Amino acid sequence: LARDEHEALRRTLDSMRIQDIAHVLMALEDDAVERVFNALARGRKVDVFSYLDPHHQHALLDRIAQADARHILSEMLPDDLTALLEDLPRDEVRRLLRLLPFRAIRRALTLLDYPDNSVGRLMTPEFVAVAADWSIQDSLDFIRVQKARGEMANVIFVIDDERRLLTSIPLGRFVMGRADEPVSSLGTEPMITLSVNADRAEAVRLIQHYDLEVLPVTDDDGVLLGIVTVDDVMDVVKEETTEDFHKLGSVGALNLSLRDARPSLLYRKRIGWLLVLVFLNMFGGIAIASFEDTISAVVVLVFFLPLIIASGGNAGAQASTLMVRAMATGDVKSSDWFRLWGKELLVATSLGLTMGIAVSAVGLWRGGPEIALLVAMAMAMVVVVGSMVGMILPFILSLARLDPATASAPLVTSVADVAGILIYFSLAVAILNLPAAGGGL
Amino acid sequence: LARDEHEALRRTLDSMRIQDIAHVLMALEDDAVERVFNALARGRKVDVFSYLDPHHQHALLDRIAQADARHILSEMLPDDLTALLEDLPRDEVRRLLRLLPFRAIRRALTLLDYPDNSVGRLMTPEFVAVAADWSIQDSLDFIRVQKARGEMANVIFVIDDERRLLTSIPLGRFVMGRADEPVSSLGTEPMITLSVNADRAEAVRLIQHYDLEVLPVTDDDGVLLGIVTVDDVMDVVKEETTEDFHKLGSVGALNLSLRDARPSLLYRKRIGWLLVLVFLNMFGGIAIASFEDTISAVVVLVFFLPLIIASGGNAGAQASTLMVRAMATGDVKSSDWFRLWGKELLVATSLGLTMGIAVSAVGLWRGGPEIALLVAMAMAMVVVVGSMVGMILPFILSLARLDPATASAPLVTSVADVAGILIYFSLAVAILNLPAAGGGL
């Protein structure tokens, strides 16, 4: 009976794509994961395993037979293996490496030696390279063998005797060439290459900008070390975009799916900014306290407080979001700040005037003409100041070599709040002839 | 002299990549754009033109010779042409179509007939397809001709007599096959295909999920109509991610680079949400006004107002950002809400308690033990309520078939502000035995 079930399971799995199987596995309980994984055809185990998230990979390795673990680790693509190992504690890495054949250990250690977030960590050293003086026929035979071993080979690299990269040629061009001519007869193309120590963001930028399918990676002498492919890059883009979102929401980088993140991790990623921001907001409290006498004299002022300070924060959040995203996509550079500053000032002034007019009607209704004038002026100024804060903060962060995305909506809102409180009550003192600041503290 | 300059310019351009030339062109003034563009080798004009943003394309078409415009439009890849035409006013589309040969007009109109954001708009009908009964040698000859015409052909599609898609085969497999055997001898593979009327987001999802290089698009009868490639998808991802960012910052979708957007457009995209939010914040004002007597009795309460309500908004912004991004990447689905709700409650309670303890110290310093108790309790509750609002709002929007990203940080903050004011002053009334709500309005 159990055997029948096993067979049925296996047939179902055979008809599914590896990505879908991986997806299902990550949603199952530990026992079921093991059972389904063991029912996979041997040849597909490695592929399915490669599509699991690192911590699911880790959990699964602990449960399956050691022979299976060894097989999987030694057959994984080097970049996938690196991705798994770099997230593990050092002891665990050692334990897993002991399962591997010597060649694979050396390869893994070489890749792990490159700095975090470098191209070296992202690339795979599995590519097809031929020598310039081989014949096209010999090259095609060689490519055939390599492809049969599962190497990706839409693009063939041409190297010299010292493995220095000469050019890259699409496989299709080999098909079109004459069999007895040397590879060099296919010509060369201007090539984009990247150093193995470059930041992986640079690989992303090059592949996106030049619509490359594959980017060759070399050392300082031009020796071909590996390739980065467009699907590696899509994963990086997704990861880094998520990081940007989180930063804009003032959450620390998770590097883990929200579903899988433990409460304690989420707590740690959120509490830091909340405490920093509450400290900033204390200045808001101090600002209000210094106008206690003003408030006591005309309590209706407090009615408009949330409207006005929130609007400054909202306009600021809009401005910073626009700026941070434009800087992340390369649409805007630090050098553009002056031109954009002029435009933002114009937009913010228009927004401020519209908002001022809208809120003056409410002012008239709740407090008469003087209050109407006060809230209209305060609103206009606060929207302009908030927008300026939101627009300029990302540039300042970028100049200080920090990530512009740190200019999160909550951070901008907090700064704009303090400014808003000061502007609003100062105007109130001036327009309504009220007792000036000086209470509080 | 002018001729020499022209030659020098041309040589410089010849050594540059088309994407870089397009980038430079978009940064130049109109006159210079025309001059540089005219200096391009004829064969590269189309390619450079395809990499310009639609409104730069449009501006350039108005300035160059009609013969050049006709050449460019008729040589552009159909999906690039569609992208240009769909952003233009109807009259302008008619004027441009008159420049095109009949075949190209029909093709363009066919593609424009598909709904906005459908796969039909995204695909290109330029692919290489062979019949299953052709010999491999004949197919390779055919592929060679197509490739010489510039078609992308790493993947060859196999179709039957009625152009229905049978399978797709990587070019490399043809190279490995025996020349005299029929194409059908290369076997078939399970294939992912997509209907031409599907949403383009579905094409993005499939290509990302299955790491596809190219996705075939068919009609309801399975007839192959076109293909979507991974670089098309990367552009869509970038565009839609930018839209998500803007929504989270409560800015309307721009569809234009921030550098190029006119102030009037930016104004329109921002004023709507600012007005909606100020309306929401009025409830905050009303809430405060209803506690005017409470405030008059203990003015020090106002000191803590910004700290407490801002913290609720910040925690809410964090929660909504995490949720919106996780829903956008497919990491979290609507059905997960209950599980995530429990986790968020746990995290939010921990955050609330930490923040409460932190702020109680300030309360003790500014107002004594009763105030300390009040602000600690208010802070804890406000953080929990804000987080819940931020977490649940995206789910509600998604259930209402609206984009979860509409749960912007400013929207969540505004809702959390109102809740925060009510919680804070209600607790104050209860703990400090103050005059209850009832003033204001």
mmCIF file with all atom_site columns, N, CA, C and O in Angstrom, chain A residues 17 19-20 51 144 175 190 209-211 242 250 258-259 261 267 270 318 325 331 343-344 354, chain B residues 17 19-20 51 144 154 175 190 209-211 242 250 258-259 261 267 270 318 325 331 343-344 354:
data_model
loop_
_atom_site.group_PDB
_atom_site.id
_atom_site.type_symbol
_atom_site.label_atom_id
_atom_site.label_alt_id
_atom_site.label_comp_id
_atom_site.label_asym_id
_atom_site.label_entity_id
_atom_site.label_seq_id
_atom_site.pdbx_PDB_ins_code
_atom_site.Cartn_x
_atom_site.Cartn_y
_atom_site.Cartn_z
_atom_site.occupancy
_atom_site.B_iso_or_equiv
_atom_site.pdbx_formal_charge
_atom_site.auth_seq_id
_atom_site.auth_comp_id
_atom_site.auth_asym_id
_atom_site.auth_atom_id
_atom_site.pdbx_PDB_model_num
ATOM 1   N N  . ARG A 1 17  ? 6.766  20.894 -12.715 1.00 0.00 ? 17  ARG A N  1
ATOM 2   C CA . ARG A 1 17  ? 8.031  21.601 -12.931 1.00 0.00 ? 17  ARG A CA 1
ATOM 3   C C  . ARG A 1 17  ? 8.801  21.722 -11.614 1.00 0.00 ? 17  ARG A C  1
ATOM 4   O O  . ARG A 1 17  ? 8.190  21.829 -10.546 1.00 0.00 ? 17  ARG A O  1
ATOM 5   N N  . GLN A 1 19  ? 10.367 24.187 -10.266 1.00 0.00 ? 19  GLN A N  1
ATOM 6   C CA . GLN A 1 19  ? 10.077 25.386 -9.480  1.00 0.00 ? 19  GLN A CA 1
ATOM 7   C C  . GLN A 1 19  ? 8.798  25.214 -8.670  1.00 0.00 ? 19  GLN A C  1
ATOM 8   O O  . GLN A 1 19  ? 8.703  25.683 -7.530  1.00 0.00 ? 19  GLN A O  1
ATOM 9   N N  . ASP A 1 20  ? 7.802  24.555 -9.282  1.00 0.00 ? 20  ASP A N  1
ATOM 10  C CA . ASP A 1 20  ? 6.540  24.354 -8.574  1.00 0.00 ? 20  ASP A CA 1
ATOM 11  C C  . ASP A 1 20  ? 6.708  23.368 -7.426  1.00 0.00 ? 20  ASP A C  1
ATOM 12  O O  . ASP A 1 20  ? 6.119  23.538 -6.362  1.00 0.00 ? 20  ASP A O  1
ATOM 13  N N  . TYR A 1 51  ? 16.129 25.444 -5.865  1.00 0.00 ? 51  TYR A N  1
ATOM 14  C CA . TYR A 1 51  ? 15.088 26.473 -5.844  1.00 0.00 ? 51  TYR A CA 1
ATOM 15  C C  . TYR A 1 51  ? 14.493 26.706 -4.464  1.00 0.00 ? 51  TYR A C  1
ATOM 16  O O  . TYR A 1 51  ? 13.605 27.533 -4.303  1.00 0.00 ? 51  TYR A O  1
ATOM 17  N N  . ARG A 1 144 ? 28.930 20.594 -27.763 1.00 0.00 ? 144 ARG A N  1
ATOM 18  C CA . ARG A 1 144 ? 27.962 19.509 -27.632 1.00 0.00 ? 144 ARG A CA 1
ATOM 19  C C  . ARG A 1 144 ? 28.201 18.724 -26.341 1.00 0.00 ? 144 ARG A C  1
ATOM 20  O O  . ARG A 1 144 ? 27.282 18.439 -25.587 1.00 0.00 ? 144 ARG A O  1
ATOM 21  N N  . VAL A 1 175 ? 26.747 28.158 -35.630 1.00 0.00 ? 175 VAL A N  1
ATOM 22  C CA . VAL A 1 175 ? 25.917 27.355 -36.518 1.00 0.00 ? 175 VAL A CA 1
ATOM 23  C C  . VAL A 1 175 ? 26.023 27.870 -37.945 1.00 0.00 ? 175 VAL A C  1
ATOM 24  O O  . VAL A 1 175 ? 25.985 27.116 -38.914 1.00 0.00 ? 175 VAL A O  1
ATOM 25  N N  . PRO A 1 190 ? 32.741 44.126 -29.655 1.00 0.00 ? 190 PRO A N  1
ATOM 26  C CA . PRO A 1 190 ? 33.071 44.887 -28.455 1.00 0.00 ? 190 PRO A CA 1
ATOM 27  C C  . PRO A 1 190 ? 32.323 44.244 -27.294 1.00 0.00 ? 190 PRO A C  1
ATOM 28  O O  . PRO A 1 190 ? 31.171 43.846 -27.441 1.00 0.00 ? 190 PRO A O  1
ATOM 29  N N  . HIS A 1 209 ? 21.133 47.699 -18.331 1.00 0.00 ? 209 HIS A N  1
ATOM 30  C CA . HIS A 1 209 ? 21.355 48.810 -19.247 1.00 0.00 ? 209 HIS A CA 1
ATOM 31  C C  . HIS A 1 209 ? 21.619 48.322 -20.660 1.00 0.00 ? 209 HIS A C  1
ATOM 32  O O  . HIS A 1 209 ? 21.107 48.884 -21.631 1.00 0.00 ? 209 HIS A O  1
ATOM 33  N N  . TYR A 1 210 ? 22.419 47.266 -20.803 1.00 0.00 ? 210 TYR A N  1
ATOM 34  C CA . TYR A 1 210 ? 22.787 46.791 -22.128 1.00 0.00 ? 210 TYR A CA 1
ATOM 35  C C  . TYR A 1 210 ? 21.942 45.602 -22.578 1.00 0.00 ? 210 TYR A C  1
ATOM 36  O O  . TYR A 1 210 ? 22.253 44.984 -23.594 1.00 0.00 ? 210 TYR A O  1
ATOM 37  N N  . ASP A 1 211 ? 20.892 45.279 -21.832 1.00 0.00 ? 211 ASP A N  1
ATOM 38  C CA . ASP A 1 211 ? 20.052 44.126 -22.181 1.00 0.00 ? 211 ASP A CA 1
ATOM 39  C C  . ASP A 1 211 ? 20.889 42.881 -22.456 1.00 0.00 ? 211 ASP A C  1
ATOM 40  O O  . ASP A 1 211 ? 20.653 42.175 -23.449 1.00 0.00 ? 211 ASP A O  1
ATOM 41  N N  . THR A 1 242 ? 13.235 44.905 -2.550  1.00 0.00 ? 242 THR A N  1
ATOM 42  C CA . THR A 1 242 ? 12.559 44.650 -1.288  1.00 0.00 ? 242 THR A CA 1
ATOM 43  C C  . THR A 1 242 ? 13.263 45.396 -0.156  1.00 0.00 ? 242 THR A C  1
ATOM 44  O O  . THR A 1 242 ? 12.624 46.004 0.702   1.00 0.00 ? 242 THR A O  1
ATOM 45  N N  . SER A 1 250 ? 11.076 52.297 6.955   1.00 0.00 ? 250 SER A N  1
ATOM 46  C CA . SER A 1 250 ? 11.910 52.287 8.160   1.00 0.00 ? 250 SER A CA 1
ATOM 47  C C  . SER A 1 250 ? 11.929 50.930 8.858   1.00 0.00 ? 250 SER A C  1
ATOM 48  O O  . SER A 1 250 ? 11.758 50.824 10.063  1.00 0.00 ? 250 SER A O  1
ATOM 49  N N  . LEU A 1 258 ? 8.704  37.260 4.495   1.00 0.00 ? 258 LEU A N  1
ATOM 50  C CA . LEU A 1 258 ? 7.907  37.700 5.642   1.00 0.00 ? 258 LEU A CA 1
ATOM 51  C C  . LEU A 1 258 ? 7.199  36.509 6.285   1.00 0.00 ? 258 LEU A C  1
ATOM 52  O O  . LEU A 1 258 ? 7.032  36.460 7.502   1.00 0.00 ? 258 LEU A O  1
ATOM 53  N N  . ARG A 1 259 ? 6.789  35.548 5.444   1.00 0.00 ? 259 ARG A N  1
ATOM 54  C CA . ARG A 1 259 ? 6.125  34.360 5.973   1.00 0.00 ? 259 ARG A CA 1
ATOM 55  C C  . ARG A 1 259 ? 7.046  33.560 6.883   1.00 0.00 ? 259 ARG A C  1
ATOM 56  O O  . ARG A 1 259 ? 6.622  32.997 7.882   1.00 0.00 ? 259 ARG A O  1
ATOM 57  N N  . ALA A 1 261 ? 9.911  34.719 8.360   1.00 0.00 ? 261 ALA A N  1
ATOM 58  C CA . ALA A 1 261 ? 10.620 35.465 9.399   1.00 0.00 ? 261 ALA A CA 1
ATOM 59  C C  . ALA A 1 261 ? 9.966  35.219 10.753  1.00 0.00 ? 261 ALA A C  1
ATOM 60  O O  . ALA A 1 261 ? 8.751  35.277 10.889  1.00 0.00 ? 261 ALA A O  1
ATOM 61  N N  . TYR A 1 267 ? 10.786 41.783 15.201  1.00 0.00 ? 267 TYR A N  1
ATOM 62  C CA . TYR A 1 267 ? 10.892 42.755 16.292  1.00 0.00 ? 267 TYR A CA 1
ATOM 63  C C  . TYR A 1 267 ? 12.205 43.512 16.197  1.00 0.00 ? 267 TYR A C  1
ATOM 64  O O  . TYR A 1 267 ? 12.248 44.735 16.219  1.00 0.00 ? 267 TYR A O  1
ATOM 65  N N  . ARG A 1 270 ? 12.484 46.126 13.513  1.00 0.00 ? 270 ARG A N  1
ATOM 66  C CA . ARG A 1 270 ? 11.588 47.287 13.582  1.00 0.00 ? 270 ARG A CA 1
ATOM 67  C C  . ARG A 1 270 ? 11.851 48.193 14.763  1.00 0.00 ? 270 ARG A C  1
ATOM 68  O O  . ARG A 1 270 ? 11.636 49.408 14.687  1.00 0.00 ? 270 ARG A O  1
ATOM 69  N N  . GLN A 1 318 ? 5.841  62.095 0.041   1.00 0.00 ? 318 GLN A N  1
ATOM 70  C CA . GLN A 1 318 ? 5.721  62.036 -1.424  1.00 0.00 ? 318 GLN A CA 1
ATOM 71  C C  . GLN A 1 318 ? 7.045  62.415 -2.083  1.00 0.00 ? 318 GLN A C  1
ATOM 72  O O  . GLN A 1 318 ? 7.543  61.713 -2.966  1.00 0.00 ? 318 GLN A O  1
ATOM 73  N N  . ARG A 1 325 ? 13.262 56.617 -5.215  1.00 0.00 ? 325 ARG A N  1
ATOM 74  C CA . ARG A 1 325 ? 13.071 55.649 -6.299  1.00 0.00 ? 325 ARG A CA 1
ATOM 75  C C  . ARG A 1 325 ? 13.814 56.103 -7.562  1.00 0.00 ? 325 ARG A C  1
ATOM 76  O O  . ARG A 1 325 ? 14.433 55.290 -8.246  1.00 0.00 ? 325 ARG A O  1
ATOM 77  N N  . ASP A 1 331 ? 17.691 57.120 -12.566 1.00 0.00 ? 331 ASP A N  1
ATOM 78  C CA . ASP A 1 331 ? 17.003 58.166 -13.316 1.00 0.00 ? 331 ASP A CA 1
ATOM 79  C C  . ASP A 1 331 ? 17.505 59.549 -12.883 1.00 0.00 ? 331 ASP A C  1
ATOM 80  O O  . ASP A 1 331 ? 17.563 60.489 -13.678 1.00 0.00 ? 331 ASP A O  1
ATOM 81  N N  . LYS A 1 343 ? 12.432 72.633 -9.404  1.00 0.00 ? 343 LYS A N  1
ATOM 82  C CA . LYS A 1 343 ? 11.139 72.079 -9.797  1.00 0.00 ? 343 LYS A CA 1
ATOM 83  C C  . LYS A 1 343 ? 10.301 71.733 -8.571  1.00 0.00 ? 343 LYS A C  1
ATOM 84  O O  . LYS A 1 343 ? 9.115  72.027 -8.518  1.00 0.00 ? 343 LYS A O  1
ATOM 85  N N  . GLU A 1 344 ? 10.952 71.120 -7.566  1.00 0.00 ? 344 GLU A N  1
ATOM 86  C CA . GLU A 1 344 ? 10.233 70.733 -6.361  1.00 0.00 ? 344 GLU A CA 1
ATOM 87  C C  . GLU A 1 344 ? 9.667  71.969 -5.644  1.00 0.00 ? 344 GLU A C  1
ATOM 88  O O  . GLU A 1 344 ? 8.545  71.946 -5.129  1.00 0.00 ? 344 GLU A O  1
ATOM 89  N N  . THR A 1 354 ? -2.740 75.389 -2.736  1.00 0.00 ? 354 THR A N  1
ATOM 90  C CA . THR A 1 354 ? -4.011 74.669 -2.853  1.00 0.00 ? 354 THR A CA 1
ATOM 91  C C  . THR A 1 354 ? -4.488 74.185 -1.490  1.00 0.00 ? 354 THR A C  1
ATOM 92  O O  . THR A 1 354 ? -5.651 74.362 -1.112  1.00 0.00 ? 354 THR A O  1
ATOM 93  N N  . ARG B 1 17  ? 28.140 52.125 -27.497 1.00 0.00 ? 17  ARG B N  1
ATOM 94  C CA . ARG B 1 17  ? 27.016 51.202 -27.557 1.00 0.00 ? 17  ARG B CA 1
ATOM 95  C C  . ARG B 1 17  ? 25.712 51.982 -27.735 1.00 0.00 ? 17  ARG B C  1
ATOM 96  O O  . ARG B 1 17  ? 25.586 53.100 -27.252 1.00 0.00 ? 17  ARG B O  1
ATOM 97  N N  . GLN B 1 19  ? 22.839 51.723 -26.347 1.00 0.00 ? 19  GLN B N  1
ATOM 98  C CA . GLN B 1 19  ? 22.151 52.146 -25.128 1.00 0.00 ? 19  GLN B CA 1
ATOM 99  C C  . GLN B 1 19  ? 22.772 53.412 -24.559 1.00 0.00 ? 19  GLN B C  1
ATOM 100 O O  . GLN B 1 19  ? 22.076 54.282 -24.036 1.00 0.00 ? 19  GLN B O  1
ATOM 101 N N  . ASP B 1 20  ? 24.120 53.506 -24.679 1.00 0.00 ? 20  ASP B N  1
ATOM 102 C CA . ASP B 1 20  ? 24.795 54.694 -24.147 1.00 0.00 ? 20  ASP B CA 1
ATOM 103 C C  . ASP B 1 20  ? 24.481 55.915 -25.000 1.00 0.00 ? 20  ASP B C  1
ATOM 104 O O  . ASP B 1 20  ? 24.307 57.021 -24.477 1.00 0.00 ? 20  ASP B O  1
ATOM 105 N N  . TYR B 1 51  ? 15.694 52.747 -27.911 1.00 0.00 ? 51  TYR B N  1
ATOM 106 C CA . TYR B 1 51  ? 16.055 52.860 -26.490 1.00 0.00 ? 51  TYR B CA 1
ATOM 107 C C  . TYR B 1 51  ? 15.699 54.218 -25.893 1.00 0.00 ? 51  TYR B C  1
ATOM 108 O O  . TYR B 1 51  ? 15.954 54.453 -24.709 1.00 0.00 ? 51  TYR B O  1
ATOM 109 N N  . ARG B 1 144 ? 19.209 30.260 -40.107 1.00 0.00 ? 144 ARG B N  1
ATOM 110 C CA . ARG B 1 144 ? 20.325 31.100 -40.524 1.00 0.00 ? 144 ARG B CA 1
ATOM 111 C C  . ARG B 1 144 ? 19.812 32.363 -41.229 1.00 0.00 ? 144 ARG B C  1
ATOM 112 O O  . ARG B 1 144 ? 20.248 33.472 -40.943 1.00 0.00 ? 144 ARG B O  1
ATOM 113 N N  . ASN B 1 154 ? 17.389 32.098 -29.900 1.00 0.00 ? 154 ASN B N  1
ATOM 114 C CA . ASN B 1 154 ? 18.029 31.097 -29.056 1.00 0.00 ? 154 ASN B CA 1
ATOM 115 C C  . ASN B 1 154 ? 17.095 29.931 -28.839 1.00 0.00 ? 154 ASN B C  1
ATOM 116 O O  . ASN B 1 154 ? 17.519 28.845 -28.475 1.00 0.00 ? 154 ASN B O  1
ATOM 117 N N  . VAL B 1 175 ? 21.774 22.060 -33.032 1.00 0.00 ? 175 VAL B N  1
ATOM 118 C CA . VAL B 1 175 ? 23.183 21.896 -33.366 1.00 0.00 ? 175 VAL B CA 1
ATOM 119 C C  . VAL B 1 175 ? 23.627 20.468 -33.058 1.00 0.00 ? 175 VAL B C  1
ATOM 120 O O  . VAL B 1 175 ? 24.464 19.900 -33.747 1.00 0.00 ? 175 VAL B O  1
ATOM 121 N N  . PRO B 1 190 ? 7.676  19.714 -22.012 1.00 0.00 ? 190 PRO B N  1
ATOM 122 C CA . PRO B 1 190 ? 6.503  20.369 -21.434 1.00 0.00 ? 190 PRO B CA 1
ATOM 123 C C  . PRO B 1 190 ? 6.738  21.869 -21.536 1.00 0.00 ? 190 PRO B C  1
ATOM 124 O O  . PRO B 1 190 ? 7.850  22.335 -21.304 1.00 0.00 ? 190 PRO B O  1
ATOM 125 N N  . HIS B 1 209 ? 9.205  33.073 -12.285 1.00 0.00 ? 209 HIS B N  1
ATOM 126 C CA . HIS B 1 209 ? 9.055  31.852 -11.501 1.00 0.00 ? 209 HIS B CA 1
ATOM 127 C C  . HIS B 1 209 ? 9.791  30.685 -12.154 1.00 0.00 ? 209 HIS B C  1
ATOM 128 O O  . HIS B 1 209 ? 10.451 29.898 -11.469 1.00 0.00 ? 209 HIS B O  1
ATOM 129 N N  . TYR B 1 210 ? 9.664  30.559 -13.478 1.00 0.00 ? 210 TYR B N  1
ATOM 130 C CA . TYR B 1 210 ? 10.266 29.410 -14.158 1.00 0.00 ? 210 TYR B CA 1
ATOM 131 C C  . TYR B 1 210 ? 11.622 29.734 -14.771 1.00 0.00 ? 210 TYR B C  1
ATOM 132 O O  . TYR B 1 210 ? 12.155 28.939 -15.529 1.00 0.00 ? 210 TYR B O  1
ATOM 133 N N  . ASP B 1 211 ? 12.181 30.907 -14.462 1.00 0.00 ? 211 ASP B N  1
ATOM 134 C CA . ASP B 1 211 ? 13.467 31.314 -15.045 1.00 0.00 ? 211 ASP B CA 1
ATOM 135 C C  . ASP B 1 211 ? 13.485 31.126 -16.555 1.00 0.00 ? 211 ASP B C  1
ATOM 136 O O  . ASP B 1 211 ? 14.460 30.621 -17.114 1.00 0.00 ? 211 ASP B O  1
ATOM 137 N N  . THR B 1 242 ? 8.268  50.799 -9.642  1.00 0.00 ? 242 THR B N  1
ATOM 138 C CA . THR B 1 242 ? 8.239  52.245 -9.435  1.00 0.00 ? 242 THR B CA 1
ATOM 139 C C  . THR B 1 242 ? 6.829  52.691 -9.076  1.00 0.00 ? 242 THR B C  1
ATOM 140 O O  . THR B 1 242 ? 6.626  53.501 -8.167  1.00 0.00 ? 242 THR B O  1
ATOM 141 N N  . SER B 1 250 ? 2.019  57.556 -1.550  1.00 0.00 ? 250 SER B N  1
ATOM 142 C CA . SER B 1 250 ? 0.775  58.263 -1.906  1.00 0.00 ? 250 SER B CA 1
ATOM 143 C C  . SER B 1 250 ? 0.981  59.271 -3.038  1.00 0.00 ? 250 SER B C  1
ATOM 144 O O  . SER B 1 250 ? 0.533  60.406 -2.965  1.00 0.00 ? 250 SER B O  1
ATOM 145 N N  . LEU B 1 258 ? 11.227 61.099 -13.403 1.00 0.00 ? 258 LEU B N  1
ATOM 146 C CA . LEU B 1 258 ? 11.070 62.276 -12.540 1.00 0.00 ? 258 LEU B CA 1
ATOM 147 C C  . LEU B 1 258 ? 11.767 63.483 -13.156 1.00 0.00 ? 258 LEU B C  1
ATOM 148 O O  . LEU B 1 258 ? 11.304 64.615 -13.042 1.00 0.00 ? 258 LEU B O  1
ATOM 149 N N  . ARG B 1 259 ? 12.893 63.234 -13.826 1.00 0.00 ? 259 ARG B N  1
ATOM 150 C CA . ARG B 1 259 ? 13.621 64.326 -14.479 1.00 0.00 ? 259 ARG B CA 1
ATOM 151 C C  . ARG B 1 259 ? 12.785 64.988 -15.568 1.00 0.00 ? 259 ARG B C  1
ATOM 152 O O  . ARG B 1 259 ? 12.827 66.192 -15.762 1.00 0.00 ? 259 ARG B O  1
ATOM 153 N N  . ALA B 1 261 ? 9.375  64.722 -15.945 1.00 0.00 ? 261 ALA B N  1
ATOM 154 C CA . ALA B 1 261 ? 8.004  65.082 -15.588 1.00 0.00 ? 261 ALA B CA 1
ATOM 155 C C  . ALA B 1 261 ? 7.911  66.594 -15.372 1.00 0.00 ? 261 ALA B C  1
ATOM 156 O O  . ALA B 1 261 ? 8.742  67.187 -14.691 1.00 0.00 ? 261 ALA B O  1
ATOM 157 N N  . TYR B 1 267 ? 2.329  68.025 -9.855  1.00 0.00 ? 267 TYR B N  1
ATOM 158 C CA . TYR B 1 267 ? 1.300  68.619 -8.999  1.00 0.00 ? 267 TYR B CA 1
ATOM 159 C C  . TYR B 1 267 ? 0.046  67.754 -9.009  1.00 0.00 ? 267 TYR B C  1
ATOM 160 O O  . TYR B 1 267 ? -0.490 67.390 -7.963  1.00 0.00 ? 267 TYR B O  1
ATOM 161 N N  . ARG B 1 270 ? 0.146  64.527 -7.086  1.00 0.00 ? 270 ARG B N  1
ATOM 162 C CA . ARG B 1 270 ? 0.315  64.594 -5.630  1.00 0.00 ? 270 ARG B CA 1
ATOM 163 C C  . ARG B 1 270 ? -0.863 65.220 -4.903  1.00 0.00 ? 270 ARG B C  1
ATOM 164 O O  . ARG B 1 270 ? -1.154 64.861 -3.763  1.00 0.00 ? 270 ARG B O  1
ATOM 165 N N  . GLN B 1 318 ? 5.508  50.699 9.015   1.00 0.00 ? 318 GLN B N  1
ATOM 166 C CA . GLN B 1 318 ? 6.364  49.508 8.918   1.00 0.00 ? 318 GLN B CA 1
ATOM 167 C C  . GLN B 1 318 ? 5.548  48.287 8.519   1.00 0.00 ? 318 GLN B C  1
ATOM 168 O O  . GLN B 1 318 ? 5.906  47.554 7.592   1.00 0.00 ? 318 GLN B O  1
ATOM 169 N N  . ARG B 1 325 ? 4.821  44.859 0.177   1.00 0.00 ? 325 ARG B N  1
ATOM 170 C CA . ARG B 1 325 ? 5.914  44.309 -0.619  1.00 0.00 ? 325 ARG B CA 1
ATOM 171 C C  . ARG B 1 325 ? 5.805  42.784 -0.719  1.00 0.00 ? 325 ARG B C  1
ATOM 172 O O  . ARG B 1 325 ? 6.026  42.196 -1.766  1.00 0.00 ? 325 ARG B O  1
ATOM 173 N N  . ASP B 1 331 ? 5.015  36.613 -2.134  1.00 0.00 ? 331 ASP B N  1
ATOM 174 C CA . ASP B 1 331 ? 5.490  35.911 -0.950  1.00 0.00 ? 331 ASP B CA 1
ATOM 175 C C  . ASP B 1 331 ? 4.321  35.639 0.002   1.00 0.00 ? 331 ASP B C  1
ATOM 176 O O  . ASP B 1 331 ? 4.297  34.622 0.705   1.00 0.00 ? 331 ASP B O  1
ATOM 177 N N  . LYS B 1 343 ? 1.042  36.611 14.030  1.00 0.00 ? 343 LYS B N  1
ATOM 178 C CA . LYS B 1 343 ? 2.454  36.969 14.175  1.00 0.00 ? 343 LYS B CA 1
ATOM 179 C C  . LYS B 1 343 ? 2.600  38.470 14.394  1.00 0.00 ? 343 LYS B C  1
ATOM 180 O O  . LYS B 1 343 ? 3.361  38.914 15.262  1.00 0.00 ? 343 LYS B O  1
ATOM 181 N N  . GLU B 1 344 ? 1.849  39.261 13.626  1.00 0.00 ? 344 GLU B N  1
ATOM 182 C CA . GLU B 1 344 ? 1.937  40.718 13.746  1.00 0.00 ? 344 GLU B CA 1
ATOM 183 C C  . GLU B 1 344 ? 1.494  41.165 15.139  1.00 0.00 ? 344 GLU B C  1
ATOM 184 O O  . GLU B 1 344 ? 2.094  42.072 15.729  1.00 0.00 ? 344 GLU B O  1
ATOM 185 N N  . THR B 1 354 ? 8.022  47.633 24.599  1.00 0.00 ? 354 THR B N  1
ATOM 186 C CA . THR B 1 354 ? 9.339  48.282 24.614  1.00 0.00 ? 354 THR B CA 1
ATOM 187 C C  . THR B 1 354 ? 9.204  49.799 24.535  1.00 0.00 ? 354 THR B C  1
ATOM 188 O O  . THR B 1 354 ? 9.826  50.536 25.305  1.00 0.00 ? 354 THR B O  1
#
